[in-house]
XYZ file of C-alpha atoms in Angstrom:
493
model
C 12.129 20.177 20.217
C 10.637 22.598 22.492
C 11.323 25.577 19.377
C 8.105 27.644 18.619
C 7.248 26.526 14.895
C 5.734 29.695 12.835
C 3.232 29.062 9.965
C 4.067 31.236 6.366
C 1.581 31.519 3.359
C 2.132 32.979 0.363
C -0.008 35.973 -1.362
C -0.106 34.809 -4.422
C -0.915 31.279 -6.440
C -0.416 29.199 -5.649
C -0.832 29.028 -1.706
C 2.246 27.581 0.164
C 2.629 26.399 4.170
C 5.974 26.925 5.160
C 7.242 25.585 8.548
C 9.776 27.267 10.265
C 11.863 26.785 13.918
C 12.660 22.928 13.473
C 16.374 23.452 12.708
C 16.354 25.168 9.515
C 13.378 26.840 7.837
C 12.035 23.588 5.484
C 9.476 23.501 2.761
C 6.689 20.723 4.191
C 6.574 17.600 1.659
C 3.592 17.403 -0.328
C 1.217 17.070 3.213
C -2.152 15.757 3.408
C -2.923 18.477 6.228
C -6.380 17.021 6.706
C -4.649 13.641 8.152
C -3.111 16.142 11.164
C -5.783 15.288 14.241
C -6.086 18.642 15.128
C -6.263 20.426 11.897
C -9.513 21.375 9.711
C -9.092 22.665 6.333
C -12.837 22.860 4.974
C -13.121 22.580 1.411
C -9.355 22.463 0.852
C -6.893 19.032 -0.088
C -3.355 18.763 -1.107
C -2.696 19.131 -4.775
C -1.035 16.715 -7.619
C 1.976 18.635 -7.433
C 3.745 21.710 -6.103
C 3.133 23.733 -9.585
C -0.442 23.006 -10.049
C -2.927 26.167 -9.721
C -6.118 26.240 -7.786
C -9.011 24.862 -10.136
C -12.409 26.871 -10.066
C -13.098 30.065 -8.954
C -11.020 29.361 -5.765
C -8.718 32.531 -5.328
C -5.401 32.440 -3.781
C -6.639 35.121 -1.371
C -9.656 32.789 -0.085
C -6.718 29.480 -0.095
C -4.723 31.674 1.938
C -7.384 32.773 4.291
C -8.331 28.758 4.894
C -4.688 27.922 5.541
C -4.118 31.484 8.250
C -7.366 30.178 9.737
C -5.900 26.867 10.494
C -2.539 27.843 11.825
C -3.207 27.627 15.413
C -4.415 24.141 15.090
C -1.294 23.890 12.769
C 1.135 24.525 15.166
C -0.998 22.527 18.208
C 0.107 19.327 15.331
C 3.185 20.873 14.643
C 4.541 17.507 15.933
C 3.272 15.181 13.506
C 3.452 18.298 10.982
C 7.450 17.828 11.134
C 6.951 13.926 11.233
C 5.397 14.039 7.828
C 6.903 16.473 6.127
C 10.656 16.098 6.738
C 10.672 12.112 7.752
C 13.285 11.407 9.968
C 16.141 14.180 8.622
C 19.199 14.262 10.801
C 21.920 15.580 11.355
C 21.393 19.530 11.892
C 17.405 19.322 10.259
C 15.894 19.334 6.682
C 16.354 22.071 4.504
C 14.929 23.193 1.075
C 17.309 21.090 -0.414
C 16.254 18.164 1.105
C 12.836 17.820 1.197
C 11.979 19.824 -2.147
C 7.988 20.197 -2.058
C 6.166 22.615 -0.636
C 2.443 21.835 0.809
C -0.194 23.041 -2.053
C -3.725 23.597 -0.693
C -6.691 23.436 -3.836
C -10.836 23.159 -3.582
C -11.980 19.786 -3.263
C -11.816 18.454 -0.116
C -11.998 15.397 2.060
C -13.563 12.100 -0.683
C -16.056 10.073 1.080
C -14.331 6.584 -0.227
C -16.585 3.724 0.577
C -13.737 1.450 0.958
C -11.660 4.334 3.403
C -14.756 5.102 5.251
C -15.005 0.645 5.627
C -10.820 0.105 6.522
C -11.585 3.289 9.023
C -14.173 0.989 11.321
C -17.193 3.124 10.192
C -20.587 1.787 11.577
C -22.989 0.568 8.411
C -25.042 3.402 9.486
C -21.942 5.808 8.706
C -21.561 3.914 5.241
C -22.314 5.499 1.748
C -21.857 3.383 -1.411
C -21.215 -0.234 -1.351
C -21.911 -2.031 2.059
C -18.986 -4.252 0.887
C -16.498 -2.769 -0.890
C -14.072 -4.571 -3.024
C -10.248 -4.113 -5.312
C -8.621 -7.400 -6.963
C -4.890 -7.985 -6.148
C -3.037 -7.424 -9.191
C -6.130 -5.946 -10.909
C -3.455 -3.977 -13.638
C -1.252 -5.948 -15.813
C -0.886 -9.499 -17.757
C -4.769 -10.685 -17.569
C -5.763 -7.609 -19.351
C -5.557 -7.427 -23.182
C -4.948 -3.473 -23.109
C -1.936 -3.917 -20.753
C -0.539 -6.376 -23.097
C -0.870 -4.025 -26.248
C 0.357 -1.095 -24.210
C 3.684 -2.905 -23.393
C 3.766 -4.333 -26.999
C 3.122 -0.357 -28.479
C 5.866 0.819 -26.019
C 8.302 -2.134 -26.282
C 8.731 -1.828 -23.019
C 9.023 -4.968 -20.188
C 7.825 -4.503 -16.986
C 10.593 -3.241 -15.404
C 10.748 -0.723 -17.845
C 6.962 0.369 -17.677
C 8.071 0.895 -13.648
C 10.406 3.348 -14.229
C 7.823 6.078 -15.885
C 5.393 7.445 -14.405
C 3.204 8.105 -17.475
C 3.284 4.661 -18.268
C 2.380 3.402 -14.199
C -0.115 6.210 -14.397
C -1.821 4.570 -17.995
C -1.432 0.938 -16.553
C -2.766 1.837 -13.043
C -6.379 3.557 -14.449
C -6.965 0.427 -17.324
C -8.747 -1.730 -14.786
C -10.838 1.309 -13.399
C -11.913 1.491 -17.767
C -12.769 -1.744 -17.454
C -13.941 -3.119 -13.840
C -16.434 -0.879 -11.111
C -13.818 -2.085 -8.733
C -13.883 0.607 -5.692
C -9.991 1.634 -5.409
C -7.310 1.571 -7.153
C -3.666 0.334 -6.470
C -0.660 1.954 -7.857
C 1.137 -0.197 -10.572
C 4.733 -1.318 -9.320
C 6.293 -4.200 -7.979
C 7.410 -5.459 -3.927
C 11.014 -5.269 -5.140
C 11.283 -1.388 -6.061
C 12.785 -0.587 -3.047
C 15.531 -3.703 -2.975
C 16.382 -1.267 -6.063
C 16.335 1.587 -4.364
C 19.014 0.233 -2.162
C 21.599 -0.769 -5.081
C 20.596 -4.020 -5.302
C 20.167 -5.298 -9.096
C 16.955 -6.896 -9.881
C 15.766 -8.532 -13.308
C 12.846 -10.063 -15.004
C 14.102 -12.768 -17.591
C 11.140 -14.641 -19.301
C 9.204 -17.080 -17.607
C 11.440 -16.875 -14.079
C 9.612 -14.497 -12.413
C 11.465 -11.496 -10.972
C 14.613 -12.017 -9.510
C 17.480 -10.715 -7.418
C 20.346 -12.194 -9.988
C 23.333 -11.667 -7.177
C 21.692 -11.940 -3.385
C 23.731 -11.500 -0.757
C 25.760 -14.871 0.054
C 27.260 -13.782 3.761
C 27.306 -10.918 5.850
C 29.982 -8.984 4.455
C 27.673 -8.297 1.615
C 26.243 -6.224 3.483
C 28.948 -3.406 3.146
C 27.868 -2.517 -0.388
C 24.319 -1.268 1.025
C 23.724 2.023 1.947
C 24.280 3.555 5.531
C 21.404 3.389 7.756
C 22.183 7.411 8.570
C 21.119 7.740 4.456
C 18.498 4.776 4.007
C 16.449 5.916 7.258
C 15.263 9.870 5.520
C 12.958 11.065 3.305
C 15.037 12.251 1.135
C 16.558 9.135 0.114
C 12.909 7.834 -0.470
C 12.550 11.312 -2.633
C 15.603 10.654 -4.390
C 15.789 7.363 -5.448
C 12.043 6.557 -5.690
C 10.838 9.928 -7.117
C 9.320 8.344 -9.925
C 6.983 5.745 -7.950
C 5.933 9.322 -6.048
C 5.679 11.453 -9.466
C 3.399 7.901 -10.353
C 1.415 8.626 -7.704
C 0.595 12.448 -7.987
C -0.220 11.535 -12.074
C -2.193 8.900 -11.344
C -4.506 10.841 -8.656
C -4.680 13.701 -11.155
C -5.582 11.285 -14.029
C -7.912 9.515 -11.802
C -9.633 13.078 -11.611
C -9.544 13.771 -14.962
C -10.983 10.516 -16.106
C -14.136 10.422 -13.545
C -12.374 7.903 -11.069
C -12.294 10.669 -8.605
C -14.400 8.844 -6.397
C -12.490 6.201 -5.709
C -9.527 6.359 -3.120
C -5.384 4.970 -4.507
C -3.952 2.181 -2.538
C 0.000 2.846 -1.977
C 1.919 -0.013 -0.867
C 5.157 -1.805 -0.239
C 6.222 -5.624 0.344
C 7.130 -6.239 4.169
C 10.977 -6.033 5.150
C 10.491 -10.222 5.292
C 9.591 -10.394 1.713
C 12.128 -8.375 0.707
C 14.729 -9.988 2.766
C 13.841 -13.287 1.544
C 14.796 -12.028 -2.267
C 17.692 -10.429 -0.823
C 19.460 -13.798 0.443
C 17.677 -16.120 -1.566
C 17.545 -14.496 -4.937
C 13.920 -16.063 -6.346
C 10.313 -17.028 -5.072
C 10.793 -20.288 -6.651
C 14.566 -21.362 -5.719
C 16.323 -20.924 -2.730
C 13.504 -20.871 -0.288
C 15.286 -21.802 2.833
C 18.640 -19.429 2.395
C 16.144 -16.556 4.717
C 15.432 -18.649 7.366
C 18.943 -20.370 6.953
C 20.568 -16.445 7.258
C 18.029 -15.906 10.061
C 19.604 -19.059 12.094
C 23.229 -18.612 11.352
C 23.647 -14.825 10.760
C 21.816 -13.401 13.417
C 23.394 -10.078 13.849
C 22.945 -9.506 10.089
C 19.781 -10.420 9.916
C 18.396 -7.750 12.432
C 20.809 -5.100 10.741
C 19.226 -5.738 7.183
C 15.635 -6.222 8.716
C 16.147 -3.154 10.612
C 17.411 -1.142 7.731
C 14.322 -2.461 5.359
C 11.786 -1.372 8.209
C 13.211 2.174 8.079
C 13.140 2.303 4.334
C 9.951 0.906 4.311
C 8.190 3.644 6.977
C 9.746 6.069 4.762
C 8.733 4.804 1.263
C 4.904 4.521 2.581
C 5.194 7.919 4.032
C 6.089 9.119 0.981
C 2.762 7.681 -0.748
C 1.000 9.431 1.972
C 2.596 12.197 1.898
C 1.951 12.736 -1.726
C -1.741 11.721 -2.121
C -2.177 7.606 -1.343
C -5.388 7.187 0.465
C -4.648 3.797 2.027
C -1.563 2.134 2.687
C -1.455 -1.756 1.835
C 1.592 -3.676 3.279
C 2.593 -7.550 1.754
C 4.166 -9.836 3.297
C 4.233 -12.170 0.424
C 6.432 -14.125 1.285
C 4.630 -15.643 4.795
C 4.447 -19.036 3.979
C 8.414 -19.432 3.633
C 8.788 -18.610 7.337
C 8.095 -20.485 10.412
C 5.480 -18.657 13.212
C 8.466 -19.139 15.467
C 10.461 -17.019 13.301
C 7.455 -14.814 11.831
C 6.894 -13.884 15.591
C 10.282 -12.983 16.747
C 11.242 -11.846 13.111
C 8.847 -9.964 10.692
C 6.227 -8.787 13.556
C 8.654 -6.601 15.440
C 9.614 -5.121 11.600
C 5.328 -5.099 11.104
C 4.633 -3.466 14.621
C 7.348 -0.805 14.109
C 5.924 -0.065 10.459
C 2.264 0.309 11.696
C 3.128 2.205 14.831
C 5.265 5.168 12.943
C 3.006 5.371 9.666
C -0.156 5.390 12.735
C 2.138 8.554 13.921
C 2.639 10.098 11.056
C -0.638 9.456 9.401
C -3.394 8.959 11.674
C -6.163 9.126 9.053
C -4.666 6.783 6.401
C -6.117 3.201 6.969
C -3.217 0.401 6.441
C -3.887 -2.860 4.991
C -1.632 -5.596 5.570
C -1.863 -9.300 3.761
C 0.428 -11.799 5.466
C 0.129 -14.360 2.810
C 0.625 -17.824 4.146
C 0.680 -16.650 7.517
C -2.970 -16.332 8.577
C -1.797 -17.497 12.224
C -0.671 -13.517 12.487
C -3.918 -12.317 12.262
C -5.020 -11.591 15.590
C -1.139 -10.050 16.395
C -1.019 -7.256 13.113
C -4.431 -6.457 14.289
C -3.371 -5.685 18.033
C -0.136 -4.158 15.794
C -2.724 -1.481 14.532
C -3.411 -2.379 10.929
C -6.884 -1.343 10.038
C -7.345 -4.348 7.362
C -6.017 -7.584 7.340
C -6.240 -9.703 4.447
C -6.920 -13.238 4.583
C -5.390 -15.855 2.081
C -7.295 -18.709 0.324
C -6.363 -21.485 2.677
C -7.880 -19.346 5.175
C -11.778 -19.506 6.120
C -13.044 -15.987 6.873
C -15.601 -17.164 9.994
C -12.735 -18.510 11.330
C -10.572 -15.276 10.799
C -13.579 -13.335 12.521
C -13.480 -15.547 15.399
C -9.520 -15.059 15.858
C -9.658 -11.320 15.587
C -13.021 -11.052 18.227
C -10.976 -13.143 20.649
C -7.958 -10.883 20.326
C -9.654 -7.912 20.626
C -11.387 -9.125 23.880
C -8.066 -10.321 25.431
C -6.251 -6.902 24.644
C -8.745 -4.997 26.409
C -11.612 -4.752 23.959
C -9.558 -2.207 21.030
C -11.898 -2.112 17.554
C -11.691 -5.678 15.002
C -10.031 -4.823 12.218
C -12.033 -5.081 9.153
C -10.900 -8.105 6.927
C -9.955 -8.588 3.266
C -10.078 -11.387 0.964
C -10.275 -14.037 0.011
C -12.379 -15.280 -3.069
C -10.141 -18.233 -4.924
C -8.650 -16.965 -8.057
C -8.729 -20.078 -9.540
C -12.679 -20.015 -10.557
C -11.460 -16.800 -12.733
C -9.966 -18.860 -14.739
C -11.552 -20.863 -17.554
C -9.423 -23.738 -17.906
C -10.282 -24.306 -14.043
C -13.664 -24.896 -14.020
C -14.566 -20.867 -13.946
C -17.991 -19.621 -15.353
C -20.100 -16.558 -14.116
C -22.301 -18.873 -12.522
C -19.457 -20.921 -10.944
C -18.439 -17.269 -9.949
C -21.322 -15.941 -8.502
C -22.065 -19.019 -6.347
C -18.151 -18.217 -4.602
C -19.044 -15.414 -4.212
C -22.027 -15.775 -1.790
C -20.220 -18.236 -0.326
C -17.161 -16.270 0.289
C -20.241 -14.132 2.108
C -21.879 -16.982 3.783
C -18.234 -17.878 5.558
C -18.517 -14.623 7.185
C -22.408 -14.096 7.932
C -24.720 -12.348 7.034
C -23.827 -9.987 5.273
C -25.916 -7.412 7.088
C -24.319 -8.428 10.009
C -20.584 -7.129 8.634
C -19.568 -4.220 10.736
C -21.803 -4.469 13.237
C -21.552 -5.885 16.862
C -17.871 -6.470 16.846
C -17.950 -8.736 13.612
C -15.123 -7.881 11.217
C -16.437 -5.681 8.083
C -15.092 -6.993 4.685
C -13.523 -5.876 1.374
C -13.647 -8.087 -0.828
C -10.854 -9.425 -2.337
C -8.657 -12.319 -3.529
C -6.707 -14.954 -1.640
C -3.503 -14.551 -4.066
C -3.041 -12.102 -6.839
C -4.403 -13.098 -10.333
C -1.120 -14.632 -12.347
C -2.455 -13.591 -15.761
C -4.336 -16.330 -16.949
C -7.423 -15.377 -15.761
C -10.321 -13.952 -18.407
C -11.515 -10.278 -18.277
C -15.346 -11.629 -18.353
C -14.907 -14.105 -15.095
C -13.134 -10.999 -13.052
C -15.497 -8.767 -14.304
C -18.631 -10.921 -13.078
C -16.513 -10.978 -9.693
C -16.405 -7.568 -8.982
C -20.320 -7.254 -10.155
C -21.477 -10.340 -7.918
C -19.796 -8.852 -4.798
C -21.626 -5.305 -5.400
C -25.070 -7.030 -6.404
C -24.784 -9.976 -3.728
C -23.823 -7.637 -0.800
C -26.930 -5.544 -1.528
C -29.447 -8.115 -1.694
């Protein structure tokens, strides 16, 4: 804005960056400083939440001295410093009131995450820990006995479990009890922010989750928020502040529990997937009212697609913001769209998504798994996603091949690393799974993509390891288990 911002800290615990001259004097959001380009904090990370004290023998004297010493490269980012702490605020700035947390500096520092340091295009000579590191979509919930007890102790349904932050917190960490997976991935659903927006949403038995009441014609529109509310943080902060309290609990749980080492995945579904259930109600009926809408209600389309992708850039700021390592976007929904429509559609809405949370977040890898649309590869890579996620139908050589090419047309950029894409189905018993039926996948999930000591090197995509689909809940604990140990043991052969 051309203003001069000046850098506050507190003298006493615990230490506080306050940013002034950008309107109003505004308390910074809960802001990974680290992730600023030009900013080095040493031994210093953001903390669980604006009340917490610094752990150790840290003093608030030696915080404060860390933070001073950074405030010249703090106001060279100033920039991206307003861009993640205030969102997109109009209309006369933020103030106090409107983006509440203030930026909390504690001993720890910057994790060295196998599975960051592998989504960041590290060489293997960079690498510590697994060369192939590897999460399971839908790791936390139905196939687990201890999620099933938990919601039978509580009485709670899913949608219930959603809405505290203790409970995501408990459901999030069970698979990290049970599995060595490398990450975990906050507990929640693609539909909490089609909530967010007023829109009702359900979960009767055995239909899935729905969107009772979609929208039926244009004028439906009316009853959603105004883009001039939807597109801040503080409508993220105020109508998602559990998902964000979720995800400060579950980081400091993580710590407290000796998962520390292992990096949270934040996430949201893709304004597609979302605007599918919007018009069409269900995943299993309806499946042609979005591309029906897109054909015959053109101008309402983009307005609702537009307003989803600002929601969206806010709602995976706000992960950032408040201590998600890696930002994972699904477009679940791929396969109910043509590659017409996907490409004049939901890759603008992609692009724009990747290009701001890039912005805002230059350090944060994001993850993107266009399910049933593997024929977008190539583009969300040249979009900037750092991982893209390959479904079952999909053959990972091929994939490889798709994103080399791409990256050699566009100028020769880095190939994003890929993820995927073992076949749930051999987790499950009744479908011919065993360990050994397992572990033989496994190496040939490997063998589609090379060698593995050939992963990351030479322009060949790296890989995390991962599903095609999500599990749905049948699967057995043992077979996923004897996944996630194959990958570690066969990719260190």
């Amino acid at each position: 804005s051309g203003s001069q911002p000046a850098l506050a800290v507190s003298p006493s615990p615990p230490a506080v960056a306050m940013v002034a001259g950008v309107g109003l004097p505004v308390h910074v959001g809960l802001v990974q400083l680290q992730q600023l380009p030009t900013l080095s904090l040493g031994g210093f990370q953001q903390a669980a939440a604006p009340s917490a004290a610094l752990p150790g023998q840290t003093t608030a004297s030696t915080a404060a001295s860390s933070v001073a010493a950074a405030a010249t490269a703090l106001l060279t980012g100033a920039a991206a410093l307003r861009s993640a702490g205030r969102g997109r605020c109009r209309h006369g700035g933020c103030t106090a009131g409107s983006v509440r947390s203030a930026v909390v500096l504690r001993a720890g520092g910057d994790q060295d995450f196998p599975l960051v340091n592998v989504a960041r295009g590290l060489s293997p000579a960079e690498l510590t820990g697994p060369r192939v590191p590897m999460w399971v979509f839908r790791q936390a919930g139905r196939h687990m006995p201890e999620y099933n007890e938990y919601k039978a102790k509580t009485g709670k349904n899913f949608l219930d479990l959603l809405r505290d932050p203790k409970d995501v917190a408990e459901v999030t960490l069970q698979p990290l009890r049970r599995y060595k997976v490398d990450a975990a991935i906050l507990f929640s659903d693609i539909l909490v922010v089609v909530e967010a927006l007023g829109v009702r949403v359900e979960m009767p038995g055995g239909k899935g989750i729905l969107v009772p009441e979609p929208f039926r014609s244009p004028a439906d529109l009316s009853a959603l928020p105004a883009e001039a509310e939807t597109d801040t943080a503080a409508f993220v902060e105020d109508k998602l502040s559990h998902v964000l309290a979720a995800v400060r609990l579950i980081l400091e749980k993580m710590k407290e529990e000796g998962f520390g080492d292992r990096p949270l995945i934040g996430f949201s579904a893709a304004p597609w997937t979302l605007f599918f259930y919007m018009v069409g109600g269900s995943s299993r009926k309806n499946q042609k009212e979005g591309e029906r809408w897109l054909a015959e209600n053109e101008k309402a389309s983009k307005k609702l697609l537009d307003l989803l992708t600002k929601v969206i850039i806010e709602y995976l700021s706000a992960q950032a913001q408040n201590g998600a390592h890696v930002l994972q976007v699904f477009e679940a929904m791929g396969e109910h769209i043509s590659e017409e429509n996907f490409t004049r559609w939901a890759l603008p809405a992609m692009t724009e998504i990747a290009a701001e949370l890039k912005r805002r977040h230059p350090t944060v890898p994001l993850m993107v798994f266009p399910r049933g649309a593997s024929y977008s590869l190539a583009a969300l890579q040249t979009a900037g996603y750092d991982v893209v996620s390959v479904d079952t139908e999909t053959n990972l050589g091929e994939a490889a091949s798709a994103l080399k090419a791409e990256a050699a047309r566009t100028g020769g950029g880095r190939v994003a690393a890929l993820q995927g894409n073992f076949d749930p189905k051999w987790l499950r018993t009744g479908e011919g799974g065993s360990v050994e039926v397992v572990r033989r996948e496994v190496q040939r999930m490997f063998d589609s993509l090379g060698p593995v000591a050939g992963f990351g090197q030479n322009g060949h995509p790296a890989l995390i390891a991962n599903l095609g689909e999500g599990l749905n809940g049948t699967e057995s604990v043992e077979l996923v288990a004897a996944f996630v140990d194959s990958v570690h043991e066969l990719s260190t052969k």
